[in-house]
mmCIF file of C-alpha atoms in Angstrom:
data_model
loop_
_atom_site.group_PDB
_atom_site.id
_atom_site.type_symbol
_atom_site.label_atom_id
_atom_site.label_comp_id
_atom_site.label_asym_id
_atom_site.label_seq_id
_atom_site.Cartn_x
_atom_site.Cartn_y
_atom_site.Cartn_z
ATOM 1 C CA MET A 63 37.999 -52.323 -9.575
ATOM 2 C CA LYS A 64 34.268 -51.859 -9.124
ATOM 3 C CA ARG A 65 31.872 -54.534 -10.281
ATOM 4 C CA ASN A 66 29.525 -53.698 -13.190
ATOM 5 C CA ILE A 67 26.148 -55.300 -12.570
ATOM 6 C CA LYS A 68 23.438 -55.702 -15.192
ATOM 7 C CA MET A 69 19.785 -56.007 -14.293
ATOM 8 C CA ILE A 70 16.691 -56.888 -16.372
ATOM 9 C CA LEU A 71 13.413 -55.676 -14.906
ATOM 10 C CA GLU A 72 9.769 -55.265 -15.618
ATOM 11 C CA TYR A 73 7.537 -52.566 -14.240
ATOM 12 C CA ASP A 74 4.014 -51.115 -14.366
ATOM 13 C CA GLY A 75 4.621 -47.532 -15.235
ATOM 14 C CA THR A 76 1.115 -46.287 -14.316
ATOM 15 C CA ARG A 77 1.982 -44.350 -11.195
ATOM 16 C CA TYR A 78 5.502 -43.215 -12.097
ATOM 17 C CA TYR A 79 6.831 -40.076 -13.798
ATOM 18 C CA GLY A 80 8.768 -42.309 -16.187
ATOM 19 C CA TRP A 81 12.173 -43.949 -16.007
ATOM 20 C CA GLN A 82 14.467 -40.986 -15.576
ATOM 21 C CA ARG A 83 15.236 -39.200 -12.300
ATOM 22 C CA LEU A 84 15.090 -35.520 -13.217
ATOM 23 C CA GLY A 85 18.397 -33.708 -12.466
ATOM 24 C CA ASN A 86 19.127 -33.495 -8.733
ATOM 25 C CA ASP A 87 15.396 -33.676 -7.915
ATOM 26 C CA THR A 88 14.841 -35.523 -4.679
ATOM 27 C CA ASN A 89 11.502 -36.803 -6.002
ATOM 28 C CA THR A 90 12.109 -40.507 -6.393
ATOM 29 C CA ASN A 91 8.776 -41.314 -8.035
ATOM 30 C CA THR A 92 10.605 -42.571 -11.124
ATOM 31 C CA ILE A 93 11.831 -46.103 -11.815
ATOM 32 C CA GLN A 94 15.479 -45.033 -11.816
ATOM 33 C CA GLY A 95 14.892 -43.139 -8.536
ATOM 34 C CA LYS A 96 13.324 -46.163 -6.771
ATOM 35 C CA LEU A 97 16.174 -48.452 -7.933
ATOM 36 C CA GLU A 98 18.893 -45.996 -6.811
ATOM 37 C CA GLU A 99 17.230 -45.530 -3.497
ATOM 38 C CA VAL A 100 17.106 -49.228 -2.687
ATOM 39 C CA LEU A 101 20.547 -50.081 -4.138
ATOM 40 C CA SER A 102 22.146 -47.163 -2.247
ATOM 41 C CA LYS A 103 20.725 -48.470 1.044
ATOM 42 C CA MET A 104 21.897 -52.007 0.276
ATOM 43 C CA THR A 105 25.447 -51.086 -0.703
ATOM 44 C CA ARG A 106 25.821 -47.993 1.547
ATOM 45 C CA GLU A 107 27.247 -46.277 -1.564
ATOM 46 C CA GLU A 108 25.793 -43.578 -3.783
ATOM 47 C CA ILE A 109 24.581 -45.693 -6.686
ATOM 48 C CA SER A 110 23.824 -44.322 -10.143
ATOM 49 C CA VAL A 111 21.693 -46.547 -12.343
ATOM 50 C CA ILE A 112 22.044 -46.396 -16.130
ATOM 51 C CA GLY A 113 18.967 -47.479 -18.169
ATOM 52 C CA SER A 114 18.834 -48.667 -21.760
ATOM 53 C CA GLY A 115 16.278 -46.045 -22.529
ATOM 54 C CA ARG A 116 14.080 -43.435 -20.867
ATOM 55 C CA THR A 117 10.465 -44.611 -20.922
ATOM 56 C CA ASP A 118 7.940 -41.835 -20.470
ATOM 57 C CA ALA A 119 5.446 -41.363 -17.652
ATOM 58 C CA GLY A 120 2.826 -44.154 -17.790
ATOM 59 C CA VAL A 121 4.848 -46.396 -20.164
ATOM 60 C CA HIS A 122 5.532 -50.004 -19.006
ATOM 61 C CA SER A 123 8.409 -52.407 -19.388
ATOM 62 C CA LEU A 124 8.647 -56.169 -19.793
ATOM 63 C CA GLY A 125 12.435 -56.141 -20.234
ATOM 64 C CA GLN A 126 14.162 -52.876 -19.436
ATOM 65 C CA THR A 127 17.887 -53.357 -18.931
ATOM 66 C CA ALA A 128 19.982 -51.276 -16.514
ATOM 67 C CA ASN A 129 23.416 -51.422 -14.988
ATOM 68 C CA PHE A 130 25.260 -49.927 -12.007
ATOM 69 C CA HIS A 131 28.802 -49.975 -10.576
ATOM 70 C CA THR A 132 29.522 -50.985 -6.985
ATOM 71 C CA ASN A 133 32.091 -52.323 -4.546
ATOM 72 C CA CYS A 134 29.354 -54.499 -2.913
ATOM 73 C CA CYS A 135 30.352 -58.135 -2.275
ATOM 74 C CA ARG A 136 26.840 -59.585 -2.255
ATOM 75 C CA SER A 137 26.198 -62.324 -4.798
ATOM 76 C CA CYS A 138 23.916 -61.629 -7.727
ATOM 77 C CA GLN A 139 21.268 -63.835 -6.216
ATOM 78 C CA GLU A 140 21.506 -61.917 -2.886
ATOM 79 C CA ILE A 141 21.145 -58.611 -4.760
ATOM 80 C CA ARG A 142 18.092 -59.893 -6.605
ATOM 81 C CA THR A 143 16.492 -61.101 -3.383
ATOM 82 C CA TYR A 144 17.182 -57.768 -1.637
ATOM 83 C CA LEU A 145 15.632 -55.840 -4.531
ATOM 84 C CA SER A 146 12.633 -58.120 -4.500
ATOM 85 C CA SER A 147 12.139 -57.449 -0.798
ATOM 86 C CA TYR A 148 12.513 -53.666 -0.785
ATOM 87 C CA LEU A 149 11.285 -52.394 -4.212
ATOM 88 C CA PRO A 150 7.617 -51.504 -4.681
ATOM 89 C CA LYS A 151 5.566 -54.421 -5.971
ATOM 90 C CA ASP A 152 5.076 -52.767 -9.394
ATOM 91 C CA ILE A 153 8.825 -52.998 -10.122
ATOM 92 C CA PHE A 154 10.462 -56.448 -10.326
ATOM 93 C CA VAL A 155 14.070 -57.157 -11.173
ATOM 94 C CA TYR A 156 14.154 -60.747 -12.537
ATOM 95 C CA SER A 157 17.804 -60.985 -13.646
ATOM 96 C CA VAL A 158 21.046 -59.787 -12.013
ATOM 97 C CA GLU A 159 24.490 -60.638 -13.424
ATOM 98 C CA ASP A 160 28.093 -59.404 -13.472
ATOM 99 C CA VAL A 161 29.138 -57.954 -16.785
ATOM 100 C CA PRO A 162 32.420 -56.513 -18.150
ATOM 101 C CA GLU A 163 33.490 -53.013 -17.095
ATOM 102 C CA ARG A 164 32.834 -51.656 -20.637
ATOM 103 C CA PHE A 165 29.161 -52.778 -20.700
ATOM 104 C CA HIS A 166 26.720 -49.821 -20.863
ATOM 105 C CA SER A 167 22.957 -50.432 -20.914
ATOM 106 C CA ARG A 168 22.275 -47.738 -23.494
ATOM 107 C CA LEU A 169 25.436 -47.521 -25.578
ATOM 108 C CA SER A 170 26.073 -51.265 -25.852
ATOM 109 C CA ALA A 171 22.450 -52.035 -27.034
ATOM 110 C CA SER A 172 22.201 -53.344 -30.627
ATOM 111 C CA ALA A 173 18.368 -53.515 -30.800
ATOM 112 C CA LYS A 174 15.231 -52.718 -28.848
ATOM 113 C CA THR A 175 11.699 -53.989 -29.325
ATOM 114 C CA TYR A 176 8.588 -52.072 -28.280
ATOM 115 C CA LEU A 177 5.080 -53.446 -28.111
ATOM 116 C CA TYR A 178 1.978 -51.218 -28.447
ATOM 117 C CA ARG A 179 -1.432 -52.645 -27.525
ATOM 118 C CA ILE A 180 -4.743 -51.299 -28.857
ATOM 119 C CA ALA A 181 -7.997 -52.736 -27.503
ATOM 120 C CA LYS A 182 -10.684 -53.520 -30.103
ATOM 121 C CA PRO A 183 -13.749 -51.238 -29.704
ATOM 122 C CA ASP A 184 -16.367 -54.016 -29.493
ATOM 123 C CA CYS A 185 -14.708 -56.061 -26.749
ATOM 124 C CA PRO A 186 -12.194 -54.119 -24.611
ATOM 125 C CA SER A 187 -11.024 -55.954 -21.495
ATOM 126 C CA VAL A 188 -11.890 -54.100 -18.249
ATOM 127 C CA PHE A 189 -8.770 -55.624 -16.719
ATOM 128 C CA ASP A 190 -6.478 -54.165 -19.418
ATOM 129 C CA ARG A 191 -7.643 -50.529 -19.143
ATOM 130 C CA LYS A 192 -4.309 -49.423 -17.790
ATOM 131 C CA TYR A 193 -2.325 -51.467 -20.391
ATOM 132 C CA THR A 194 -4.072 -50.797 -23.718
ATOM 133 C CA TRP A 195 -5.274 -47.829 -25.702
ATOM 134 C CA GLN A 196 -9.054 -48.300 -25.763
ATOM 135 C CA PHE A 197 -9.565 -46.833 -29.257
ATOM 136 C CA PRO A 198 -13.262 -46.335 -30.126
ATOM 137 C CA GLU A 199 -13.096 -47.004 -33.876
ATOM 138 C CA THR A 200 -12.499 -50.045 -36.056
ATOM 139 C CA LEU A 201 -9.211 -49.799 -37.896
ATOM 140 C CA ASN A 202 -8.289 -50.871 -41.439
ATOM 141 C CA LEU A 203 -5.310 -53.086 -40.717
ATOM 142 C CA SER A 204 -4.343 -53.780 -44.329
ATOM 143 C CA VAL A 205 -3.884 -50.061 -45.012
ATOM 144 C CA MET A 206 -1.948 -49.689 -41.758
ATOM 145 C CA ARG A 207 0.389 -52.562 -42.762
ATOM 146 C CA GLN A 208 1.054 -51.016 -46.176
ATOM 147 C CA ALA A 209 1.914 -47.697 -44.507
ATOM 148 C CA ALA A 210 4.106 -49.443 -41.939
ATOM 149 C CA SER A 211 6.155 -51.211 -44.576
ATOM 150 C CA VAL A 212 7.489 -47.797 -45.787
ATOM 151 C CA LEU A 213 9.027 -47.201 -42.347
ATOM 152 C CA ILE A 214 11.264 -50.319 -42.346
ATOM 153 C CA GLY A 215 14.916 -49.586 -43.031
ATOM 154 C CA VAL A 216 17.273 -46.660 -42.444
ATOM 155 C CA HIS A 217 15.467 -43.249 -42.418
ATOM 156 C CA ASP A 218 15.554 -39.828 -40.803
ATOM 157 C CA PHE A 219 12.671 -40.163 -38.268
ATOM 158 C CA LYS A 220 12.747 -36.538 -37.116
ATOM 159 C CA GLY A 221 9.137 -36.080 -38.236
ATOM 160 C CA PHE A 222 8.149 -38.929 -35.886
ATOM 161 C CA SER A 223 9.710 -37.277 -32.840
ATOM 162 C CA SER A 224 8.751 -34.628 -30.281
ATOM 163 C CA LEU A 225 12.345 -33.308 -30.316
ATOM 164 C CA LYS A 226 12.277 -29.573 -30.941
ATOM 165 C CA LYS A 227 15.862 -28.948 -32.032
ATOM 166 C CA THR A 228 18.810 -31.295 -31.868
ATOM 167 C CA LYS A 229 22.341 -31.425 -33.173
ATOM 168 C CA LYS A 230 22.392 -35.190 -32.822
ATOM 169 C CA SER A 231 21.517 -37.479 -35.700
ATOM 170 C CA THR A 232 17.846 -38.330 -36.075
ATOM 171 C CA VAL A 233 18.591 -41.233 -38.455
ATOM 172 C CA ARG A 234 17.556 -44.630 -37.066
ATOM 173 C CA GLU A 235 16.962 -48.108 -38.534
ATOM 174 C CA ILE A 236 13.756 -50.084 -38.043
ATOM 175 C CA TYR A 237 14.403 -53.789 -38.548
ATOM 176 C CA SER A 238 10.774 -54.935 -38.410
ATOM 177 C CA LEU A 239 7.265 -53.423 -37.847
ATOM 178 C CA ASP A 240 4.467 -55.934 -37.445
ATOM 179 C CA ILE A 241 0.752 -55.335 -36.917
ATOM 180 C CA ILE A 242 -0.892 -58.397 -35.319
ATOM 181 C CA GLU A 243 -4.610 -58.926 -34.879
ATOM 182 C CA LEU A 244 -5.692 -60.913 -31.815
ATOM 183 C CA GLU A 245 -9.195 -61.714 -30.618
ATOM 184 C CA ARG A 246 -9.566 -58.671 -28.373
ATOM 185 C CA GLU A 247 -6.694 -56.407 -29.344
ATOM 186 C CA ILE A 248 -4.300 -55.193 -32.063
ATOM 187 C CA GLN A 249 -0.574 -55.307 -31.352
ATOM 188 C CA ILE A 250 2.089 -53.156 -33.026
ATOM 189 C CA ARG A 251 5.569 -54.512 -32.489
ATOM 190 C CA ILE A 252 8.554 -52.423 -33.542
ATOM 191 C CA ARG A 253 12.158 -53.586 -33.495
ATOM 192 C CA GLY A 254 15.018 -51.147 -34.296
ATOM 193 C CA ASN A 255 18.489 -50.039 -33.445
ATOM 194 C CA GLY A 256 17.274 -47.063 -31.408
ATOM 195 C CA PHE A 257 14.369 -44.642 -31.040
ATOM 196 C CA LEU A 258 13.945 -40.905 -30.763
ATOM 197 C CA TYR A 259 11.889 -39.171 -28.060
ATOM 198 C CA ASN A 260 8.186 -40.247 -28.468
ATOM 199 C CA MET A 261 9.071 -41.931 -31.771
ATOM 200 C CA VAL A 262 7.227 -45.207 -31.109
ATOM 201 C CA ARG A 263 4.113 -43.498 -29.817
ATOM 202 C CA ILE A 264 4.015 -41.094 -32.812
ATOM 203 C CA ILE A 265 4.481 -43.941 -35.301
ATOM 204 C CA CYS A 266 1.624 -45.874 -33.579
ATOM 205 C CA GLY A 267 -0.606 -42.816 -33.466
ATOM 206 C CA THR A 268 0.079 -42.060 -37.139
ATOM 207 C CA LEU A 269 -0.653 -45.645 -38.133
ATOM 208 C CA VAL A 270 -3.957 -45.477 -36.187
ATOM 209 C CA ASP A 271 -4.827 -42.220 -37.931
ATOM 210 C CA ILE A 272 -4.182 -43.938 -41.273
ATOM 211 C CA GLY A 273 -6.217 -46.957 -40.150
ATOM 212 C CA ARG A 274 -9.240 -44.771 -39.231
ATOM 213 C CA GLY A 275 -8.938 -42.763 -42.478
ATOM 214 C CA THR A 276 -8.026 -39.316 -41.100
ATOM 215 C CA LEU A 277 -4.605 -39.523 -42.749
ATOM 216 C CA PRO A 278 -3.907 -41.022 -46.206
ATOM 217 C CA GLN A 279 -1.882 -44.218 -46.563
ATOM 218 C CA THR A 280 0.871 -42.101 -48.194
ATOM 219 C CA ALA A 281 1.299 -40.052 -45.023
ATOM 220 C CA ALA A 282 4.125 -42.272 -43.689
ATOM 221 C CA ALA A 283 6.302 -41.679 -46.748
ATOM 222 C CA GLN A 284 5.402 -37.955 -46.650
ATOM 223 C CA ILE A 285 6.556 -37.619 -43.071
ATOM 224 C CA LEU A 286 9.880 -39.292 -43.849
ATOM 225 C CA SER A 287 10.525 -36.888 -46.635
ATOM 226 C CA SER A 288 9.294 -33.668 -44.910
ATOM 227 C CA CYS A 289 10.809 -34.520 -41.450
ATOM 228 C CA ASP A 290 7.983 -32.332 -40.083
ATOM 229 C CA ARG A 291 6.171 -33.432 -36.905
ATOM 230 C CA LYS A 292 3.076 -31.497 -38.028
ATOM 231 C CA ASP A 293 2.589 -34.005 -40.906
ATOM 232 C CA ALA A 294 2.398 -36.945 -38.515
ATOM 233 C CA GLY A 295 -0.555 -38.222 -36.574
ATOM 234 C CA ILE A 296 -1.362 -38.032 -32.882
ATOM 235 C CA THR A 297 0.933 -39.276 -30.159
ATOM 236 C CA ALA A 298 -0.561 -42.537 -28.959
ATOM 237 C CA PRO A 299 -1.275 -42.465 -25.218
ATOM 238 C CA PRO A 300 1.465 -43.975 -22.946
ATOM 239 C CA GLN A 301 -0.444 -46.777 -21.240
ATOM 240 C CA GLY A 302 -0.462 -49.029 -24.336
ATOM 241 C CA LEU A 303 3.330 -48.983 -24.689
ATOM 242 C CA PHE A 304 5.735 -51.588 -23.377
ATOM 243 C CA LEU A 305 9.504 -51.780 -23.759
ATOM 244 C CA GLU A 306 9.641 -55.493 -24.510
ATOM 245 C CA THR A 307 13.278 -56.535 -24.999
ATOM 246 C CA VAL A 308 16.740 -55.005 -25.268
ATOM 247 C CA GLU A 309 19.428 -56.895 -27.229
ATOM 248 C CA TYR A 310 23.200 -56.827 -26.848
ATOM 249 C CA PRO A 311 26.110 -58.312 -28.783
ATOM 250 C CA GLU A 312 27.465 -61.343 -26.950
ATOM 251 C CA SER A 313 30.918 -59.777 -26.844
ATOM 252 C CA THR A 314 29.672 -56.988 -24.517
ATOM 253 C CA LEU A 315 28.397 -59.507 -21.965
ATOM 254 C CA GLN A 316 31.261 -61.973 -21.732
ATOM 255 C CA MET A 317 33.336 -61.792 -18.618
ATOM 256 C CA ASN A 318 37.074 -62.458 -18.955
ATOM 257 C CA HIS A 319 37.995 -64.941 -16.247
#
């Protein structure tokens, strides 16, 4: 039986077209494409990598989880060392482990946390240009927090998504949504059981529009009831977004020896 191997990786998404390799496209300038290219060379097999979620072009990760199946006999440490040697320096796999056959990076996930970083207008860091939204206006955080509280819980988030039409459920649960003020930036951290296409960026953009006063504080509740993307704010730019962590039930990770 093939081994199922789980990886946790971080990457700087600046120069990539996102996580997902597009169809049978030979363009490997995606995170998935780079991983498959290196792993296929290492194993001499055609490797297919499954990610926990598809980050968009320009979005970063601090803890993306992925898995692949292989007959390769190398130890997990040897696989990690090989990846470290042959992957581009803006992709780093920091954990490799054997997991049960049934483990699936996307389907087994119980929670994901995303971090969105907004630089304050009076003191943006020149070194963080590629990793923050350098927003030019001061934001009213108390109004943003009040609006954010409405989004916590189980809701239909269709209005916070770029999905045109879908037969799949657009109901998701947000476990927590925190807006944190630091000396030079504002951080929005969202933890939930799953996210729709562009959902985190539209939530962040909507909260920023509320914080700058171009949308009323009641807009968040209005979007949940209307389920209409037109009622929501702008889509926050990709460079401020990080997939921070992906969580799994312990039962999906335990090997039966």
